[in-house]
Amino acid sequence: MFIASLYNLKGGVGKTASAVNFAYMAAKDGYKTLLWDLDPQGAASYYYKATNAAKGNVRKIMEHQLALSEVILPTGYNGLDIIPADSSARKLDIILDGHHGSKKYLKTILKEVAGIYDFVFIDCPPGVSIVADNIFYASDAVLMPVIPTTLSVRTYEQVKSYFESKDIDLGKLMCFFTMTDIRKNMHNDIMQQLYQDKRFFEHYVPNLSDIEKMGIRNAPVEVFAPSGFANICYRALWNDIKEGVLD
């Protein structure tokens, strides 16, 4: 089972859209896939029209009152299941702190579904926290979307520094560009600069309306615009990632 988390220090960078599309594409490629929406905002759950019937599920899972398998729902797409967002995830830092701030807790929880799924994608909340430490420890890859702008480059450098300060394997950090407009000189310049860091995948996600329409269609791009340029780019990027993580 390969665990890939979609993470960034800040929101609004295309993290959730990427999690939704990568999970769909993994399932379409024949991999049994689980998407865990750990972001309390619940955007990934919204895209898949998935809601929890009960509240407090994340808290109950972490406190061993509920098995992970009990909150997994089908998405309606073959091979793709989801754990919907839960408002109790807002207090996940407090819950984990009650377990002495262990960074291994989430990985232990995920062992329950090992052998069932080929891929687990985690849509992470933004920020640095005990939750982030748990996600980094549990993940085989931390997929970080980066907008090619000056502030996003600064965020990328901060995340790299955090990995180094916490002695987290930098090899887990795999980045890709999102909301990209190659007509802009700044975007092109920053992309060429960061490609030299050898941590960015070649293909990128463009800033196109089809990605914004995911919220209207409640579906991954490939479902409603399979021949569009946005999906072509996402598919090429997913193939890059798949090759990179399964090498």
Tab-separated table of N, CA, C and O in Angstrom, residues 100-188:
chain	number	residue	atom	x	y	z
A	100	HIS	N	0.556	12.001	23.632
A	100	HIS	CA	1.940	12.439	23.835
A	100	HIS	C	2.580	12.951	22.537
A	100	HIS	O	3.797	12.873	22.375
A	101	GLY	N	1.744	13.454	21.625
A	101	GLY	CA	2.261	14.050	20.401
A	101	GLY	C	2.989	13.071	19.504
A	101	GLY	O	3.862	13.469	18.728
A	102	SER	N	2.636	11.799	19.598
A	102	SER	CA	3.324	10.788	18.791
A	102	SER	C	3.148	11.060	17.301
A	102	SER	O	2.040	11.328	16.838
A	103	LYS	N	4.236	10.983	16.556
A	103	LYS	CA	4.148	11.181	15.111
A	103	LYS	C	3.832	9.877	14.381
A	103	LYS	O	3.696	9.871	13.158
A	104	LYS	N	3.718	8.786	15.132
A	104	LYS	CA	3.503	7.471	14.527
A	104	LYS	C	2.045	7.029	14.578
A	104	LYS	O	1.705	5.962	14.070
A	105	TYR	N	1.201	7.836	15.190
A	105	TYR	CA	-0.159	7.388	15.486
A	105	TYR	C	-0.978	7.145	14.221
A	105	TYR	O	-1.657	6.131	14.079
A	106	LEU	N	-0.913	8.074	13.281
A	106	LEU	CA	-1.701	7.947	12.054
A	106	LEU	C	-1.248	6.738	11.229
A	106	LEU	O	-2.070	6.030	10.641
A	107	LYS	N	0.049	6.506	11.187
A	107	LYS	CA	0.564	5.351	10.440
A	107	LYS	C	0.023	4.052	11.022
A	107	LYS	O	-0.334	3.129	10.276
A	108	THR	N	-0.072	3.988	12.343
A	108	THR	CA	-0.621	2.803	12.994
A	108	THR	C	-2.083	2.605	12.616
A	108	THR	O	-2.513	1.486	12.325
A	109	ILE	N	-2.844	3.700	12.593
A	109	ILE	CA	-4.261	3.635	12.214
A	109	ILE	C	-4.416	3.107	10.783
A	109	ILE	O	-5.277	2.265	10.494
A	110	LEU	N	-3.564	3.585	9.882
A	110	LEU	CA	-3.676	3.220	8.459
A	110	LEU	C	-3.299	1.774	8.188
A	110	LEU	O	-3.666	1.220	7.141
A	111	LYS	N	-2.585	1.153	9.098
A	111	LYS	CA	-2.212	-0.258	8.906
A	111	LYS	C	-3.434	-1.158	8.787
A	111	LYS	O	-3.359	-2.242	8.219
A	112	GLU	N	-4.563	-0.672	9.300
A	112	GLU	CA	-5.791	-1.461	9.246
A	112	GLU	C	-6.220	-1.765	7.812
A	112	GLU	O	-6.812	-2.814	7.543
A	113	VAL	N	-5.927	-0.860	6.880
A	113	VAL	CA	-6.372	-1.070	5.503
A	113	VAL	C	-5.228	-1.533	4.590
A	113	VAL	O	-5.401	-1.633	3.378
A	114	ALA	N	-4.071	-1.798	5.168
A	114	ALA	CA	-2.960	-2.346	4.371
A	114	ALA	C	-3.381	-3.706	3.826
A	114	ALA	O	-3.979	-4.523	4.517
A	115	GLY	N	-3.090	-3.933	2.559
A	115	GLY	CA	-3.503	-5.181	1.923
A	115	GLY	C	-4.843	-5.077	1.226
A	115	GLY	O	-5.199	-5.934	0.421
A	116	ILE	N	-5.596	-4.035	1.547
A	116	ILE	CA	-6.892	-3.808	0.896
A	116	ILE	C	-6.726	-2.833	-0.270
A	116	ILE	O	-7.310	-3.014	-1.343
A	117	TYR	N	-5.919	-1.782	-0.040
A	117	TYR	CA	-5.741	-0.735	-1.043
A	117	TYR	C	-4.310	-0.708	-1.578
A	117	TYR	O	-3.351	-0.996	-0.864
A	118	ASP	N	-4.202	-0.343	-2.857
A	118	ASP	CA	-2.889	-0.137	-3.476
A	118	ASP	C	-2.388	1.278	-3.206
A	118	ASP	O	-1.197	1.480	-2.960
A	119	PHE	N	-3.317	2.248	-3.279
A	119	PHE	CA	-2.986	3.653	-3.023
A	119	PHE	C	-3.925	4.223	-1.972
A	119	PHE	O	-5.138	3.978	-2.013
A	120	VAL	N	-3.358	5.001	-1.058
A	120	VAL	CA	-4.149	5.844	-0.165
A	120	VAL	C	-3.688	7.278	-0.382
A	120	VAL	O	-2.496	7.580	-0.263
A	121	PHE	N	-4.624	8.153	-0.724
A	121	PHE	CA	-4.334	9.571	-0.871
A	121	PHE	C	-4.946	10.307	0.324
A	121	PHE	O	-6.098	10.059	0.675
A	122	ILE	N	-4.166	11.183	0.935
A	122	ILE	CA	-4.661	11.982	2.058
A	122	ILE	C	-4.711	13.448	1.633
A	122	ILE	O	-3.687	14.010	1.229
A	123	ASP	N	-5.899	14.030	1.690
A	123	ASP	CA	-6.020	15.470	1.461
A	123	ASP	C	-5.811	16.145	2.806
A	123	ASP	O	-6.664	16.052	3.703
A	124	CYS	N	-4.679	16.814	2.959
A	124	CYS	CA	-4.231	17.310	4.255
A	124	CYS	C	-4.754	18.716	4.546
A	124	CYS	O	-4.907	19.526	3.628
A	125	PRO	N	-4.960	19.033	5.812
A	125	PRO	CA	-5.202	20.433	6.173
A	125	PRO	C	-3.915	21.226	6.011
A	125	PRO	O	-2.821	20.663	6.142
A	126	PRO	N	-3.996	22.514	5.720
A	126	PRO	CA	-2.778	23.323	5.607
A	126	PRO	C	-2.161	23.560	6.980
A	126	PRO	O	-2.807	23.355	8.011
A	127	GLY	N	-0.901	24.008	6.977
A	127	GLY	CA	-0.253	24.381	8.224
A	127	GLY	C	0.725	23.339	8.725
A	127	GLY	O	0.791	22.207	8.223
A	128	VAL	N	1.500	23.729	9.727
A	128	VAL	CA	2.461	22.852	10.397
A	128	VAL	C	1.921	22.534	11.777
A	128	VAL	O	1.543	23.439	12.525
A	129	SER	N	1.854	21.248	12.110
A	129	SER	CA	1.207	20.830	13.350
A	129	SER	C	1.588	19.387	13.654
A	129	SER	O	2.314	18.745	12.892
A	130	ILE	N	1.061	18.875	14.763
A	130	ILE	CA	1.240	17.456	15.088
A	130	ILE	C	0.585	16.597	14.014
A	130	ILE	O	1.084	15.523	13.664
A	131	VAL	N	-0.534	17.082	13.472
A	131	VAL	CA	-1.206	16.356	12.388
A	131	VAL	C	-0.267	16.230	11.186
A	131	VAL	O	-0.118	15.145	10.611
A	132	ALA	N	0.362	17.339	10.801
A	132	ALA	CA	1.295	17.311	9.670
A	132	ALA	C	2.440	16.350	9.931
A	132	ALA	O	2.829	15.572	9.049
A	133	ASP	N	2.986	16.354	11.153
A	133	ASP	CA	4.076	15.433	11.484
A	133	ASP	C	3.632	13.981	11.324
A	133	ASP	O	4.371	13.139	10.819
A	134	ASN	N	2.416	13.684	11.763
A	134	ASN	CA	1.875	12.335	11.609
A	134	ASN	C	1.714	11.958	10.152
A	134	ASN	O	2.023	10.837	9.747
A	135	ILE	N	1.223	12.915	9.359
A	135	ILE	CA	1.027	12.662	7.934
A	135	ILE	C	2.366	12.437	7.239
A	135	ILE	O	2.516	11.517	6.434
A	136	PHE	N	3.362	13.260	7.556
A	136	PHE	CA	4.680	13.101	6.949
A	136	PHE	C	5.279	11.741	7.294
A	136	PHE	O	5.887	11.087	6.442
A	137	TYR	N	5.118	11.317	8.533
A	137	TYR	CA	5.679	10.033	8.972
A	137	TYR	C	4.967	8.866	8.282
A	137	TYR	O	5.604	7.891	7.873
A	138	ALA	N	3.647	8.982	8.134
A	138	ALA	CA	2.865	7.883	7.553
A	138	ALA	C	3.023	7.779	6.043
A	138	ALA	O	2.850	6.700	5.464
A	139	SER	N	3.377	8.890	5.395
A	139	SER	CA	3.366	8.951	3.925
A	139	SER	C	4.633	8.371	3.311
A	139	SER	O	5.736	8.543	3.826
A	140	ASP	N	4.431	7.709	2.174
A	140	ASP	CA	5.566	7.300	1.344
A	140	ASP	C	5.993	8.454	0.446
A	140	ASP	O	7.151	8.529	0.037
A	141	ALA	N	5.042	9.336	0.121
A	141	ALA	CA	5.344	10.525	-0.673
A	141	ALA	C	4.474	11.672	-0.198
A	141	ALA	O	3.284	11.487	0.085
A	142	VAL	N	5.082	12.847	-0.082
A	142	VAL	CA	4.347	14.073	0.226
A	142	VAL	C	4.319	14.890	-1.059
A	142	VAL	O	5.330	15.439	-1.490
A	143	LEU	N	3.160	14.916	-1.705
A	143	LEU	CA	3.002	15.597	-2.983
A	143	LEU	C	2.585	17.043	-2.707
A	143	LEU	O	1.507	17.287	-2.168
A	144	MET	N	3.454	17.971	-3.082
A	144	MET	CA	3.230	19.375	-2.748
A	144	MET	C	2.986	20.212	-3.996
A	144	MET	O	3.883	20.387	-4.823
A	145	PRO	N	1.761	20.735	-4.159
A	145	PRO	CA	1.499	21.649	-5.273
A	145	PRO	C	2.092	23.023	-4.984
A	145	PRO	O	1.976	23.529	-3.861
A	146	VAL	N	2.710	23.622	-5.996
A	146	VAL	CA	3.353	24.919	-5.833
A	146	VAL	C	2.942	25.820	-6.999
A	146	VAL	O	3.135	25.464	-8.167
A	147	ILE	N	2.367	26.973	-6.693
A	147	ILE	CA	2.088	27.969	-7.728
A	147	ILE	C	3.405	28.675	-8.042
A	147	ILE	O	4.133	29.049	-7.125
A	148	PRO	N	3.756	28.854	-9.307
A	148	PRO	CA	5.049	29.477	-9.630
A	148	PRO	C	5.046	30.991	-9.402
A	148	PRO	O	5.100	31.799	-10.339
A	149	THR	N	4.953	31.372	-8.139
A	149	THR	CA	5.015	32.772	-7.730
A	149	THR	C	6.030	32.904	-6.602
A	149	THR	O	6.396	31.913	-5.964
A	150	THR	N	6.440	34.111	-6.322
A	150	THR	CA	7.476	34.356	-5.324
A	150	THR	C	7.089	33.845	-3.941
A	150	THR	O	7.883	33.179	-3.263
A	151	LEU	N	5.865	34.125	-3.499
A	151	LEU	CA	5.444	33.689	-2.171
A	151	LEU	C	5.358	32.170	-2.070
A	151	LEU	O	5.660	31.582	-1.030
A	152	SER	N	4.945	31.524	-3.155
A	152	SER	CA	4.868	30.069	-3.145
A	152	SER	C	6.255	29.442	-3.089
A	152	SER	O	6.442	28.401	-2.455
A	153	VAL	N	7.216	30.069	-3.747
A	153	VAL	CA	8.598	29.594	-3.664
A	153	VAL	C	9.083	29.684	-2.217
A	153	VAL	O	9.739	28.766	-1.696
A	154	ARG	N	8.732	30.776	-1.552
A	154	ARG	CA	9.101	30.941	-0.139
A	154	ARG	C	8.476	29.826	0.712
A	154	ARG	O	9.124	29.273	1.604
A	155	THR	N	7.218	29.501	0.433
A	155	THR	CA	6.541	28.426	1.163
A	155	THR	C	7.243	27.092	0.931
A	155	THR	O	7.437	26.306	1.867
A	156	TYR	N	7.608	26.845	-0.305
A	156	TYR	CA	8.334	25.616	-0.641
A	156	TYR	C	9.636	25.520	0.153
A	156	TYR	O	9.964	24.464	0.720
A	157	GLU	N	10.375	26.615	0.228
A	157	GLU	CA	11.630	26.626	0.984
A	157	GLU	C	11.366	26.398	2.473
A	157	GLU	O	12.150	25.714	3.150
A	158	GLN	N	10.267	26.930	2.986
A	158	GLN	CA	9.923	26.719	4.392
A	158	GLN	C	9.619	25.256	4.681
A	158	GLN	O	10.022	24.728	5.721
A	159	VAL	N	8.907	24.616	3.765
A	159	VAL	CA	8.585	23.198	3.955
A	159	VAL	C	9.862	22.350	3.900
A	159	VAL	O	10.059	21.448	4.721
A	160	LYS	N	10.728	22.656	2.966
A	160	LYS	CA	12.014	21.947	2.896
A	160	LYS	C	12.788	22.100	4.202
A	160	LYS	O	13.335	21.123	4.737
A	161	SER	N	12.849	23.314	4.719
A	161	SER	CA	13.570	23.572	5.971
A	161	SER	C	12.941	22.818	7.136
A	161	SER	O	13.646	22.314	8.019
A	162	TYR	N	11.609	22.733	7.116
A	162	TYR	CA	10.919	22.007	8.181
A	162	TYR	C	11.274	20.524	8.137
A	162	TYR	O	11.531	19.905	9.175
A	163	PHE	N	11.280	19.951	6.947
A	163	PHE	CA	11.670	18.549	6.797
A	163	PHE	C	13.074	18.329	7.368
A	163	PHE	O	13.323	17.368	8.100
A	164	GLU	N	13.967	19.217	7.032
A	164	GLU	CA	15.350	19.077	7.489
A	164	GLU	C	15.459	19.226	9.001
A	164	GLU	O	16.177	18.474	9.661
A	165	SER	N	14.701	20.180	9.564
A	165	SER	CA	14.771	20.415	11.011
A	165	SER	C	14.185	19.257	11.807
A	165	SER	O	14.587	19.004	12.940
A	166	LYS	N	13.224	18.542	11.204
A	166	LYS	CA	12.579	17.413	11.876
A	166	LYS	C	13.188	16.072	11.466
A	166	LYS	O	12.689	15.011	11.866
A	167	ASP	N	14.249	16.145	10.664
A	167	ASP	CA	14.929	14.943	10.190
A	167	ASP	C	13.979	14.007	9.433
A	167	ASP	O	14.020	12.785	9.569
A	168	ILE	N	13.098	14.623	8.618
A	168	ILE	CA	12.193	13.864	7.748
A	168	ILE	C	12.893	13.661	6.411
A	168	ILE	O	13.529	14.579	5.892
A	169	ASP	N	12.781	12.476	5.871
A	169	ASP	CA	13.438	12.155	4.605
A	169	ASP	C	12.966	13.106	3.508
A	169	ASP	O	11.798	13.078	3.114
A	170	LEU	N	13.888	13.946	2.994
A	170	LEU	CA	13.529	14.896	1.931
A	170	LEU	C	13.139	14.189	0.639
A	170	LEU	O	12.483	14.774	-0.218
A	171	GLY	N	13.539	12.934	0.514
A	171	GLY	CA	13.166	12.173	-0.674
A	171	GLY	C	11.668	11.963	-0.788
A	171	GLY	O	11.149	11.674	-1.875
A	172	LYS	N	10.951	12.118	0.338
A	172	LYS	CA	9.486	11.993	0.305
A	172	LYS	C	8.825	13.198	-0.354
A	172	LYS	O	7.698	13.098	-0.837
A	173	LEU	N	9.506	14.339	-0.321
A	173	LEU	CA	8.900	15.586	-0.808
A	173	LEU	C	8.989	15.657	-2.328
A	173	LEU	O	10.066	15.820	-2.899
A	174	MET	N	7.840	15.522	-2.989
A	174	MET	CA	7.763	15.523	-4.441
A	174	MET	C	6.794	16.623	-4.862
A	174	MET	O	5.627	16.602	-4.465
A	175	CYS	N	7.277	17.580	-5.630
A	175	CYS	CA	6.505	18.790	-5.900
A	175	CYS	C	6.064	18.876	-7.364
A	175	CYS	O	6.668	18.261	-8.247
A	176	PHE	N	5.015	19.661	-7.575
A	176	PHE	CA	4.551	19.914	-8.938
A	176	PHE	C	3.925	21.301	-8.982
A	176	PHE	O	3.449	21.825	-7.967
A	177	PHE	N	3.939	21.907	-10.150
A	177	PHE	CA	3.397	23.250	-10.318
A	177	PHE	C	1.896	23.201	-10.614
A	177	PHE	O	1.435	22.361	-11.384
A	178	THR	N	1.175	24.123	-9.991
A	178	THR	CA	-0.265	24.237	-10.240
A	178	THR	C	-0.617	25.688	-10.567
A	178	THR	O	0.171	26.597	-10.334
A	179	MET	N	-1.853	25.863	-11.103
A	179	MET	CA	-2.354	27.197	-11.457
A	179	MET	C	-1.327	27.945	-12.310
A	179	MET	O	-1.102	29.152	-12.149
A	180	THR	N	-0.743	27.216	-13.210
A	180	THR	CA	0.362	27.737	-14.018
A	180	THR	C	-0.145	28.430	-15.282
A	180	THR	O	-1.051	27.936	-15.958
A	181	ASP	N	0.449	29.560	-15.573
A	181	ASP	CA	0.158	30.292	-16.817
A	181	ASP	C	1.502	30.559	-17.505
A	181	ASP	O	2.229	31.479	-17.146
A	182	ILE	N	1.837	29.726	-18.484
A	182	ILE	CA	3.162	29.839	-19.104
A	182	ILE	C	3.281	31.072	-20.005
A	182	ILE	O	4.350	31.348	-20.542
A	183	ARG	N	2.194	31.841	-20.146
A	183	ARG	CA	2.291	33.115	-20.867
A	183	ARG	C	2.962	34.179	-20.006
A	183	ARG	O	3.389	35.215	-20.516
A	184	LYS	N	3.032	33.914	-18.709
A	184	LYS	CA	3.639	34.874	-17.790
A	184	LYS	C	5.128	34.594	-17.639
A	184	LYS	O	5.521	33.460	-17.313
A	185	ASN	N	5.943	35.609	-17.867
A	185	ASN	CA	7.391	35.435	-17.746
A	185	ASN	C	7.799	34.989	-16.353
A	185	ASN	O	8.697	34.159	-16.193
A	186	MET	N	7.128	35.533	-15.331
A	186	MET	CA	7.474	35.165	-13.963
A	186	MET	C	7.243	33.678	-13.713
A	186	MET	O	8.076	33.009	-13.086
A	187	HIS	N	6.123	33.151	-14.205
A	187	HIS	CA	5.853	31.735	-14.035
A	187	HIS	C	6.940	30.892	-14.712
A	187	HIS	O	7.461	29.935	-14.125
A	188	ASN	N	7.269	31.251	-15.932
A	188	ASN	CA	8.306	30.511	-16.657
A	188	ASN	C	9.651	30.585	-15.948
A	188	ASN	O	10.349	29.568	-15.811
